[in-house]
Short mmCIF file of C-alpha atoms and ligand atoms in Angstrom, two decimals:
data_model
loop_
_atom_site.label_atom_id
_atom_site.label_comp_id
_atom_site.label_asym_id
_atom_site.label_seq_id
_atom_site.Cartn_x
_atom_site.Cartn_y
_atom_site.Cartn_z
CA MET A 1 -16.13 -19.63 1.51
CA GLN A 2 -12.81 -21.15 0.52
CA LEU A 3 -9.98 -18.61 0.53
CA ASN A 4 -6.79 -19.63 -1.28
CA ILE A 5 -4.13 -17.25 -0.11
CA LEU A 6 -0.43 -17.05 -0.81
CA THR A 7 1.72 -15.40 1.84
CA LEU A 8 5.06 -13.78 1.07
CA PRO A 9 6.49 -12.73 4.44
CA GLY A 10 9.70 -11.52 2.76
CA ASP A 11 12.40 -9.90 4.87
CA GLY A 12 12.98 -8.25 8.24
CA ILE A 13 9.82 -7.39 10.16
CA GLY A 14 7.80 -8.66 7.19
CA ILE A 15 8.09 -12.10 8.75
CA GLU A 16 6.76 -11.20 12.17
CA VAL A 17 3.97 -8.88 11.06
CA THR A 18 2.76 -11.43 8.49
CA ARG A 19 2.64 -14.06 11.24
CA GLU A 20 0.21 -11.88 13.20
CA ALA A 21 -1.81 -11.01 10.10
CA VAL A 22 -2.20 -14.74 9.42
CA ARG A 23 -3.23 -15.34 13.03
CA VAL A 24 -5.99 -12.75 12.60
CA LEU A 25 -7.03 -14.24 9.27
CA HIS A 26 -7.46 -17.67 10.89
CA ARG A 27 -9.48 -16.14 13.72
CA VAL A 28 -11.87 -14.40 11.30
CA CYS A 29 -12.24 -17.56 9.25
CA ASP A 30 -13.05 -19.55 12.41
CA LYS A 31 -15.63 -17.09 13.54
CA TYR A 32 -17.36 -16.65 10.18
CA LYS A 33 -17.00 -20.30 9.06
CA HIS A 34 -14.67 -19.81 6.11
CA THR A 35 -11.84 -22.10 5.17
CA ALA A 36 -8.49 -20.47 4.60
CA SER A 37 -5.97 -22.47 2.67
CA LEU A 38 -2.62 -20.75 3.07
CA SER A 39 0.70 -21.42 1.46
CA GLU A 40 3.96 -19.53 1.65
CA ALA A 41 6.53 -18.56 -0.97
CA LEU A 42 9.73 -16.55 -1.28
CA LEU A 43 10.12 -12.92 -2.28
CA GLY A 44 12.86 -10.34 -1.78
CA GLY A 45 16.16 -10.84 0.03
CA ILE A 46 15.24 -14.26 1.39
CA ALA A 47 14.49 -15.36 -2.17
CA ILE A 48 17.90 -14.10 -3.33
CA HIS A 49 19.54 -16.12 -0.55
CA LYS A 50 17.59 -19.27 -1.30
CA THR A 51 17.16 -19.18 -5.08
CA GLY A 52 19.55 -16.57 -6.45
CA GLY A 53 16.88 -14.05 -7.49
CA PRO A 54 14.33 -11.79 -5.73
CA PHE A 55 11.25 -13.02 -7.62
CA PRO A 56 11.47 -16.76 -8.33
CA ALA A 57 9.33 -18.21 -11.14
CA GLU A 58 7.70 -20.51 -8.59
CA THR A 59 6.52 -17.49 -6.57
CA GLU A 60 5.10 -15.87 -9.68
CA LYS A 61 3.26 -19.04 -10.66
CA ARG A 62 1.74 -19.48 -7.22
CA ALA A 63 0.75 -15.83 -6.92
CA LEU A 64 -1.03 -16.07 -10.26
CA GLU A 65 -2.91 -19.16 -9.05
CA ALA A 66 -3.90 -17.80 -5.61
CA ASP A 67 -7.10 -15.86 -4.96
CA ALA A 68 -5.05 -13.20 -3.21
CA THR A 69 -1.51 -12.62 -2.00
CA LEU A 70 -0.48 -11.22 1.37
CA MET A 71 3.00 -9.70 1.43
CA GLY A 72 5.11 -8.62 4.40
CA ALA A 73 8.07 -6.46 3.40
CA VAL A 74 11.22 -6.76 1.33
CA GLY A 75 14.74 -5.39 1.72
CA LEU A 76 17.90 -6.41 3.57
CA PRO A 77 20.91 -4.23 4.36
CA GLU A 78 23.40 -6.69 2.85
CA PHE A 79 22.02 -5.82 -0.60
CA ASP A 80 22.28 -2.05 -0.16
CA ASN A 81 25.09 -1.67 -2.65
CA TRP A 82 23.68 -4.04 -5.24
CA PRO A 83 22.40 -2.66 -8.54
CA PRO A 84 18.61 -2.08 -8.67
CA GLU A 85 17.90 -5.03 -10.97
CA LYS A 86 19.32 -7.50 -8.46
CA ARG A 87 17.99 -6.03 -5.22
CA PRO A 88 15.17 -7.49 -3.05
CA GLU A 89 12.94 -4.53 -3.98
CA ARG A 90 13.00 -5.68 -7.58
CA GLY A 91 11.04 -8.74 -6.43
CA LEU A 92 8.26 -6.49 -5.21
CA LEU A 93 8.19 -4.50 -8.43
CA GLY A 94 8.17 -7.80 -10.30
CA ILE A 95 5.13 -9.21 -8.54
CA ARG A 96 3.19 -5.93 -8.78
CA LYS A 97 3.74 -5.89 -12.52
CA SER A 98 3.18 -9.59 -13.05
CA LEU A 99 -0.16 -9.51 -11.22
CA GLY A 100 -1.10 -6.35 -13.11
CA VAL A 101 -2.25 -4.61 -9.93
CA PHE A 102 -2.19 -1.06 -11.22
CA ALA A 103 -4.01 0.69 -8.35
CA ASN A 104 -2.46 0.76 -4.91
CA LEU A 105 -4.97 1.95 -2.33
CA ARG A 106 -3.37 3.41 0.78
CA PRO A 107 -6.02 4.55 3.25
CA VAL A 108 -4.95 7.00 5.92
CA ARG A 109 -7.16 7.63 8.90
CA SER A 110 -6.61 9.12 12.28
CA TYR A 111 -7.81 6.96 15.15
CA PRO A 112 -8.99 8.95 18.20
CA ALA A 113 -6.72 6.83 20.42
CA LEU A 114 -3.67 7.78 18.35
CA LEU A 115 -4.06 11.55 18.13
CA ASP A 116 -1.12 12.02 20.48
CA SER A 117 1.05 9.54 18.58
CA SER A 118 1.31 11.98 15.69
CA PRO A 119 3.67 14.95 15.96
CA LEU A 120 0.95 17.06 14.31
CA LYS A 121 -1.55 19.04 16.37
CA ASN A 122 -4.69 17.11 17.32
CA HIS A 123 -7.11 19.56 15.73
CA LEU A 124 -5.37 19.16 12.36
CA ILE A 125 -5.61 15.39 12.24
CA ASP A 126 -8.74 14.60 14.24
CA GLY A 127 -11.19 13.22 11.66
CA VAL A 128 -8.73 12.60 8.83
CA ASP A 129 -10.06 9.90 6.51
CA LEU A 130 -8.48 9.81 3.08
CA ILE A 131 -7.26 7.31 0.52
CA ILE A 132 -4.15 7.72 -1.55
CA VAL A 133 -4.45 5.87 -4.85
CA ARG A 134 -0.96 5.27 -6.12
CA GLU A 135 -0.50 4.12 -9.74
CA LEU A 136 1.56 0.96 -9.34
CA ASN A 137 2.48 -0.53 -12.70
CA SER A 138 4.16 2.28 -14.60
CA GLY A 139 5.95 5.61 -14.29
CA ILE A 140 9.58 6.08 -13.38
CA TYR A 141 9.73 2.77 -11.45
CA TYR A 142 9.38 0.83 -14.69
CA GLY A 143 10.24 3.27 -17.50
CA THR A 144 13.05 2.54 -19.93
CA PRO A 145 15.69 3.48 -20.87
CA ARG A 146 17.23 3.39 -17.43
CA GLY A 147 20.73 2.80 -16.16
CA ILE A 148 24.12 4.20 -15.32
CA GLU A 149 26.52 4.77 -18.18
CA GLY A 150 30.18 5.66 -18.02
CA GLU A 151 32.31 5.34 -14.94
CA GLY A 152 33.64 7.34 -12.02
CA LYS A 153 33.19 11.08 -12.30
CA SER A 154 32.04 10.87 -15.91
CA ALA A 155 29.18 8.52 -15.01
CA ARG A 156 25.58 9.49 -15.84
CA GLY A 157 22.50 7.91 -14.26
CA PHE A 158 19.14 8.11 -16.00
CA ASN A 159 15.54 6.96 -15.58
CA THR A 160 12.44 7.45 -17.65
CA MET A 161 9.06 8.56 -16.38
CA SER A 162 6.47 7.53 -18.90
CA TYR A 163 2.70 7.06 -18.96
CA THR A 164 0.31 6.03 -21.67
CA TRP A 165 -3.24 7.36 -21.93
CA ASP A 166 -4.68 3.97 -20.94
CA GLU A 167 -2.47 3.62 -17.88
CA ILE A 168 -3.72 6.95 -16.58
CA ASP A 169 -7.30 6.31 -17.62
CA ARG A 170 -7.71 3.04 -15.71
CA VAL A 171 -6.29 4.25 -12.39
CA THR A 172 -8.28 7.47 -12.68
CA ARG A 173 -11.53 5.55 -13.22
CA MET A 174 -10.77 3.35 -10.24
CA SER A 175 -10.25 6.51 -8.14
CA PHE A 176 -13.48 8.13 -9.30
CA GLU A 177 -15.37 4.91 -8.49
CA LEU A 178 -13.86 4.92 -5.01
CA ALA A 179 -14.67 8.59 -4.47
CA ARG A 180 -18.25 7.90 -5.53
CA LYS A 181 -18.64 5.49 -2.63
CA ARG A 182 -17.14 8.01 -0.19
CA ARG A 183 -17.40 11.79 0.10
CA LYS A 184 -17.32 12.28 -3.68
CA LYS A 185 -14.15 14.31 -3.86
CA LEU A 186 -11.12 13.46 -5.95
CA THR A 187 -7.80 15.30 -5.95
CA SER A 188 -5.42 14.52 -8.79
CA VAL A 189 -1.79 15.21 -7.97
CA ASP A 190 0.77 15.96 -10.67
CA LYS A 191 3.67 18.20 -11.67
CA SER A 192 2.13 19.53 -14.84
CA ASN A 193 3.99 22.85 -14.61
CA VAL A 194 7.20 20.95 -15.41
CA LEU A 195 6.64 17.38 -16.64
CA GLU A 196 5.09 16.23 -19.91
CA THR A 197 3.88 12.99 -18.27
CA SER A 198 1.97 15.16 -15.82
CA GLN A 199 0.50 17.26 -18.61
CA LEU A 200 -0.87 14.10 -20.19
CA TRP A 201 -1.97 12.91 -16.73
CA ARG A 202 -4.04 16.04 -16.16
CA CYS A 203 -5.50 15.92 -19.64
CA VAL A 204 -6.67 12.30 -19.18
CA VAL A 205 -8.07 13.00 -15.71
CA VAL A 206 -10.12 15.90 -17.06
CA GLU A 207 -11.42 13.68 -19.86
CA VAL A 208 -12.37 10.81 -17.51
CA ALA A 209 -14.04 13.29 -15.14
CA LYS A 210 -16.75 13.86 -17.77
CA ASP A 211 -18.08 10.40 -16.87
CA TYR A 212 -18.25 11.32 -13.18
CA PRO A 213 -20.07 14.64 -12.96
CA ASP A 214 -21.24 13.79 -9.44
CA VAL A 215 -17.65 13.73 -8.13
CA GLU A 216 -15.89 17.01 -7.39
CA LEU A 217 -12.43 17.07 -8.94
CA ASP A 218 -9.47 19.29 -8.21
CA HIS A 219 -5.80 19.25 -9.23
CA LEU A 220 -2.81 19.95 -7.05
CA LEU A 221 0.85 20.16 -7.94
CA VAL A 222 2.72 17.54 -5.98
CA ASP A 223 4.85 19.99 -3.99
CA ASN A 224 1.75 21.85 -2.89
CA ALA A 225 -0.05 18.56 -2.20
CA ALA A 226 2.77 17.57 0.13
CA MET A 227 2.27 20.82 2.01
CA GLN A 228 -1.55 20.67 2.09
CA LEU A 229 -1.41 17.14 3.45
CA VAL A 230 0.06 18.40 6.70
CA LEU A 231 -1.56 21.86 6.70
CA ASN A 232 -5.13 20.78 6.06
CA PRO A 233 -5.41 17.01 5.63
CA LYS A 234 -9.17 16.99 6.21
CA ARG A 235 -9.69 18.65 2.84
CA PHE A 236 -8.81 15.34 1.15
CA ASP A 237 -11.07 12.40 0.35
CA VAL A 238 -9.47 10.39 -2.50
CA MET A 239 -6.13 11.42 -3.98
CA VAL A 240 -4.72 9.87 -7.16
CA MET A 241 -1.17 10.18 -8.42
CA GLU A 242 1.61 8.52 -10.35
CA ASN A 243 3.81 5.81 -8.87
CA MET A 244 6.73 7.70 -7.33
CA PHE A 245 4.64 10.65 -6.14
CA GLY A 246 2.41 8.10 -4.40
CA ASP A 247 5.38 6.40 -2.77
CA ILE A 248 6.53 9.69 -1.29
CA ILE A 249 3.17 11.20 -0.38
CA SER A 250 2.00 8.01 1.34
CA ASP A 251 4.94 8.04 3.75
CA GLU A 252 3.98 11.60 4.57
CA GLY A 253 0.40 10.41 5.09
CA ALA A 254 1.70 7.96 7.68
CA VAL A 255 2.51 10.88 9.94
CA LEU A 256 -1.21 11.70 10.09
CA ALA A 257 -2.01 8.16 11.20
CA GLY A 258 0.55 8.26 13.99
CA SER A 259 3.01 5.73 12.58
CA ILE A 260 3.85 4.15 9.25
CA GLY A 261 3.25 0.85 11.03
CA MET A 262 -0.48 1.65 10.94
CA LEU A 263 -0.85 1.88 7.18
CA PRO A 264 -2.31 -1.03 5.22
CA SER A 265 -2.51 -1.20 1.46
CA ALA A 266 -4.43 -3.02 -1.22
CA SER A 267 -3.07 -3.36 -4.73
CA ILE A 268 -5.90 -4.18 -7.06
CA GLY A 269 -6.99 -3.93 -10.66
CA GLY A 270 -5.14 -6.95 -12.00
CA LYS A 271 -6.72 -9.96 -13.68
CA ARG A 272 -5.44 -13.51 -13.82
CA PRO A 273 -5.17 -15.35 -17.14
CA SER A 274 -8.54 -16.93 -16.25
CA GLY A 275 -10.07 -13.46 -16.12
CA ALA A 276 -10.55 -13.52 -12.33
CA TRP A 277 -9.53 -10.48 -10.32
CA VAL A 278 -6.34 -10.67 -8.35
CA GLY A 279 -5.13 -8.62 -5.41
CA LEU A 280 -1.88 -8.06 -3.55
CA TYR A 281 -2.04 -6.84 0.03
CA GLU A 282 0.89 -5.36 1.89
CA PRO A 283 1.56 -2.94 4.72
CA VAL A 284 3.06 0.34 3.52
CA HIS A 285 6.09 0.08 5.81
CA GLY A 286 9.39 -1.50 4.83
CA SER A 287 11.41 -4.35 6.34
CA ALA A 288 12.90 -2.19 9.16
CA PRO A 289 16.08 -4.26 9.63
CA ASP A 290 16.96 -2.24 12.74
CA ILE A 291 14.11 -3.79 14.75
CA ALA A 292 13.68 -7.06 12.83
CA GLY A 293 13.32 -10.24 14.88
CA GLN A 294 12.74 -8.32 18.11
CA ASN A 295 8.97 -8.73 18.38
CA LYS A 296 8.65 -4.92 18.43
CA ALA A 297 7.15 -4.11 15.04
CA ASN A 298 3.60 -2.84 14.73
CA PRO A 299 1.52 -5.55 13.01
CA LEU A 300 -1.55 -3.35 12.49
CA GLY A 301 -0.55 -2.30 8.95
CA ALA A 302 -0.37 -5.97 8.01
CA ILE A 303 -3.56 -6.81 9.90
CA GLY A 304 -5.34 -3.90 8.20
CA SER A 305 -4.14 -5.35 4.91
CA VAL A 306 -5.97 -8.58 5.80
CA ALA A 307 -9.13 -6.51 6.30
CA ALA A 308 -8.59 -4.96 2.87
CA MET A 309 -8.11 -8.42 1.37
CA LEU A 310 -11.35 -9.71 2.88
CA GLU A 311 -13.16 -6.73 1.45
CA TYR A 312 -11.65 -6.30 -2.00
CA SER A 313 -10.70 -9.85 -3.00
CA PHE A 314 -13.51 -11.77 -1.33
CA GLY A 315 -16.30 -9.22 -0.88
CA LEU A 316 -16.48 -10.14 2.83
CA THR A 317 -17.36 -6.69 4.10
CA GLU A 318 -18.74 -7.81 7.47
CA GLU A 319 -15.56 -9.78 8.20
CA ALA A 320 -13.40 -6.85 7.11
CA ALA A 321 -15.36 -4.53 9.38
CA ALA A 322 -14.88 -6.97 12.27
CA VAL A 323 -11.10 -6.82 11.82
CA ASN A 324 -11.09 -3.04 11.62
CA LYS A 325 -13.29 -2.77 14.69
CA ALA A 326 -11.06 -5.16 16.63
CA MET A 327 -8.02 -3.08 15.70
CA GLU A 328 -9.76 -0.02 17.05
CA THR A 329 -10.61 -1.84 20.29
CA VAL A 330 -6.94 -2.73 20.73
CA LEU A 331 -5.87 0.85 19.99
CA ASN A 332 -8.33 2.13 22.58
CA SER A 333 -6.95 -0.31 25.14
CA GLY A 334 -3.54 1.36 24.82
CA ARG A 335 -1.75 -1.98 24.38
CA VAL A 336 0.21 -0.89 21.32
CA THR A 337 3.76 -1.19 20.02
CA ALA A 338 6.57 1.29 20.71
CA ASP A 339 6.18 3.21 17.41
CA LEU A 340 2.84 4.54 18.72
CA ARG A 341 4.50 5.85 21.86
CA PRO A 342 2.14 4.28 24.43
CA LYS A 343 2.07 5.65 27.97
CA GLY A 344 2.97 2.33 29.63
CA THR A 345 5.28 -0.49 28.52
CA PRO A 346 4.93 -1.07 24.79
CA ALA A 347 3.23 -4.26 23.68
CA THR A 348 5.00 -6.81 21.51
CA THR A 349 4.08 -7.64 17.93
CA GLU A 350 2.63 -10.94 19.08
CA GLU A 351 0.63 -9.40 21.93
CA VAL A 352 -1.01 -6.97 19.54
CA GLY A 353 -1.84 -9.77 17.08
CA LYS A 354 -3.37 -11.89 19.83
CA ALA A 355 -5.28 -8.94 21.26
CA VAL A 356 -6.85 -8.28 17.85
CA CYS A 357 -7.87 -11.95 17.67
CA GLU A 358 -9.47 -11.76 21.10
CA ALA A 359 -11.34 -8.61 20.15
CA ILE A 360 -12.75 -10.43 17.11
C1 IPM B 1 6.48 1.04 -0.82
C2 IPM B 1 7.96 0.77 -0.72
C3 IPM B 1 8.46 0.14 -2.02
C4 IPM B 1 8.18 1.12 -3.14
C5 IPM B 1 9.93 -0.28 -2.00
C6 IPM B 1 10.23 -1.26 -0.89
C7 IPM B 1 10.36 -0.83 -3.33
O1 IPM B 1 8.64 1.94 -0.41
O2 IPM B 1 5.73 0.09 -1.11
O3 IPM B 1 6.09 2.17 -0.59
O4 IPM B 1 8.97 2.05 -3.37
O5 IPM B 1 7.17 0.95 -3.82
MG1 MG B 2 7.38 3.57 0.06
#
């Protein structure tokens, strides 16, 4: 198979983890006789430095042409005081929207070798295997009006959380389909005791559920969901929620996995102008400027995102399983990066990437 992939390493540790993810991709392609044709483009802070904006038109064009896009991370401290519309993060929001990838799948599982890497008690997390489906194209991240009006102490900042029926419907269906292939349990997370968007959310979910009688559905308020996720994470199979709730809850989920560096993600659901499906794959972690360029970052979130790409964009399930299995072999060997608090000397980003390749 010919795989045309665009990489967007972005900023900070995005660059080094993407390098390892690409190494693993080449190894899989070698082994299974696929041809990967990779090209790289700019997104985020590096794009601001080189082109003046976080999401250059050239990047958008090439992402729309590629079969799939692999992203690293965006964000640089020098832009911390810039307004949201100019920041590196806006590049990421831009590409998510432009590709139309409305469902962001963030799987969280506990690996036996990492039980002690999590601050939570082993018995709570042993066996955790859940997927957070985060709505990715709407909600408060994109709603208008938004802005800051007035100045100084009379200033007022405002954002809009909005959802249409269709936006909720499509991500809910995607989540039910996923649940159907797993343990057939879906938890919808909202704040319907306070927010109108959540009231509509719940109403649509209940309506869609009529088409999936074989899947057990429950609803949790987001504050309670945050608590249940650490009290009893094994109760969850698939969770679906709006954009910002998903952003927050997925970082909490990272604690179950041992480190946010472990979490991959797949953003799917979008279609190219030609009608072909398109996917965007990115680790859940950010650009971590504090450790950038030091060969310390955990590349497994990025490598897991390659596995997700092989599976969702190319249907290469055997290849995806080989990557996941190799990651587990490396975890069992104990040669892991500092975030996972290994007993001996921590491995470097590059060592972990190479070890995964060897295990494949
Ligand atoms: C994530 C990140 C991004 C988000 C940032 C970098 C804009 O936190 O993917 O979870 O908020 O979506
Ligand atoms: Mg986040």
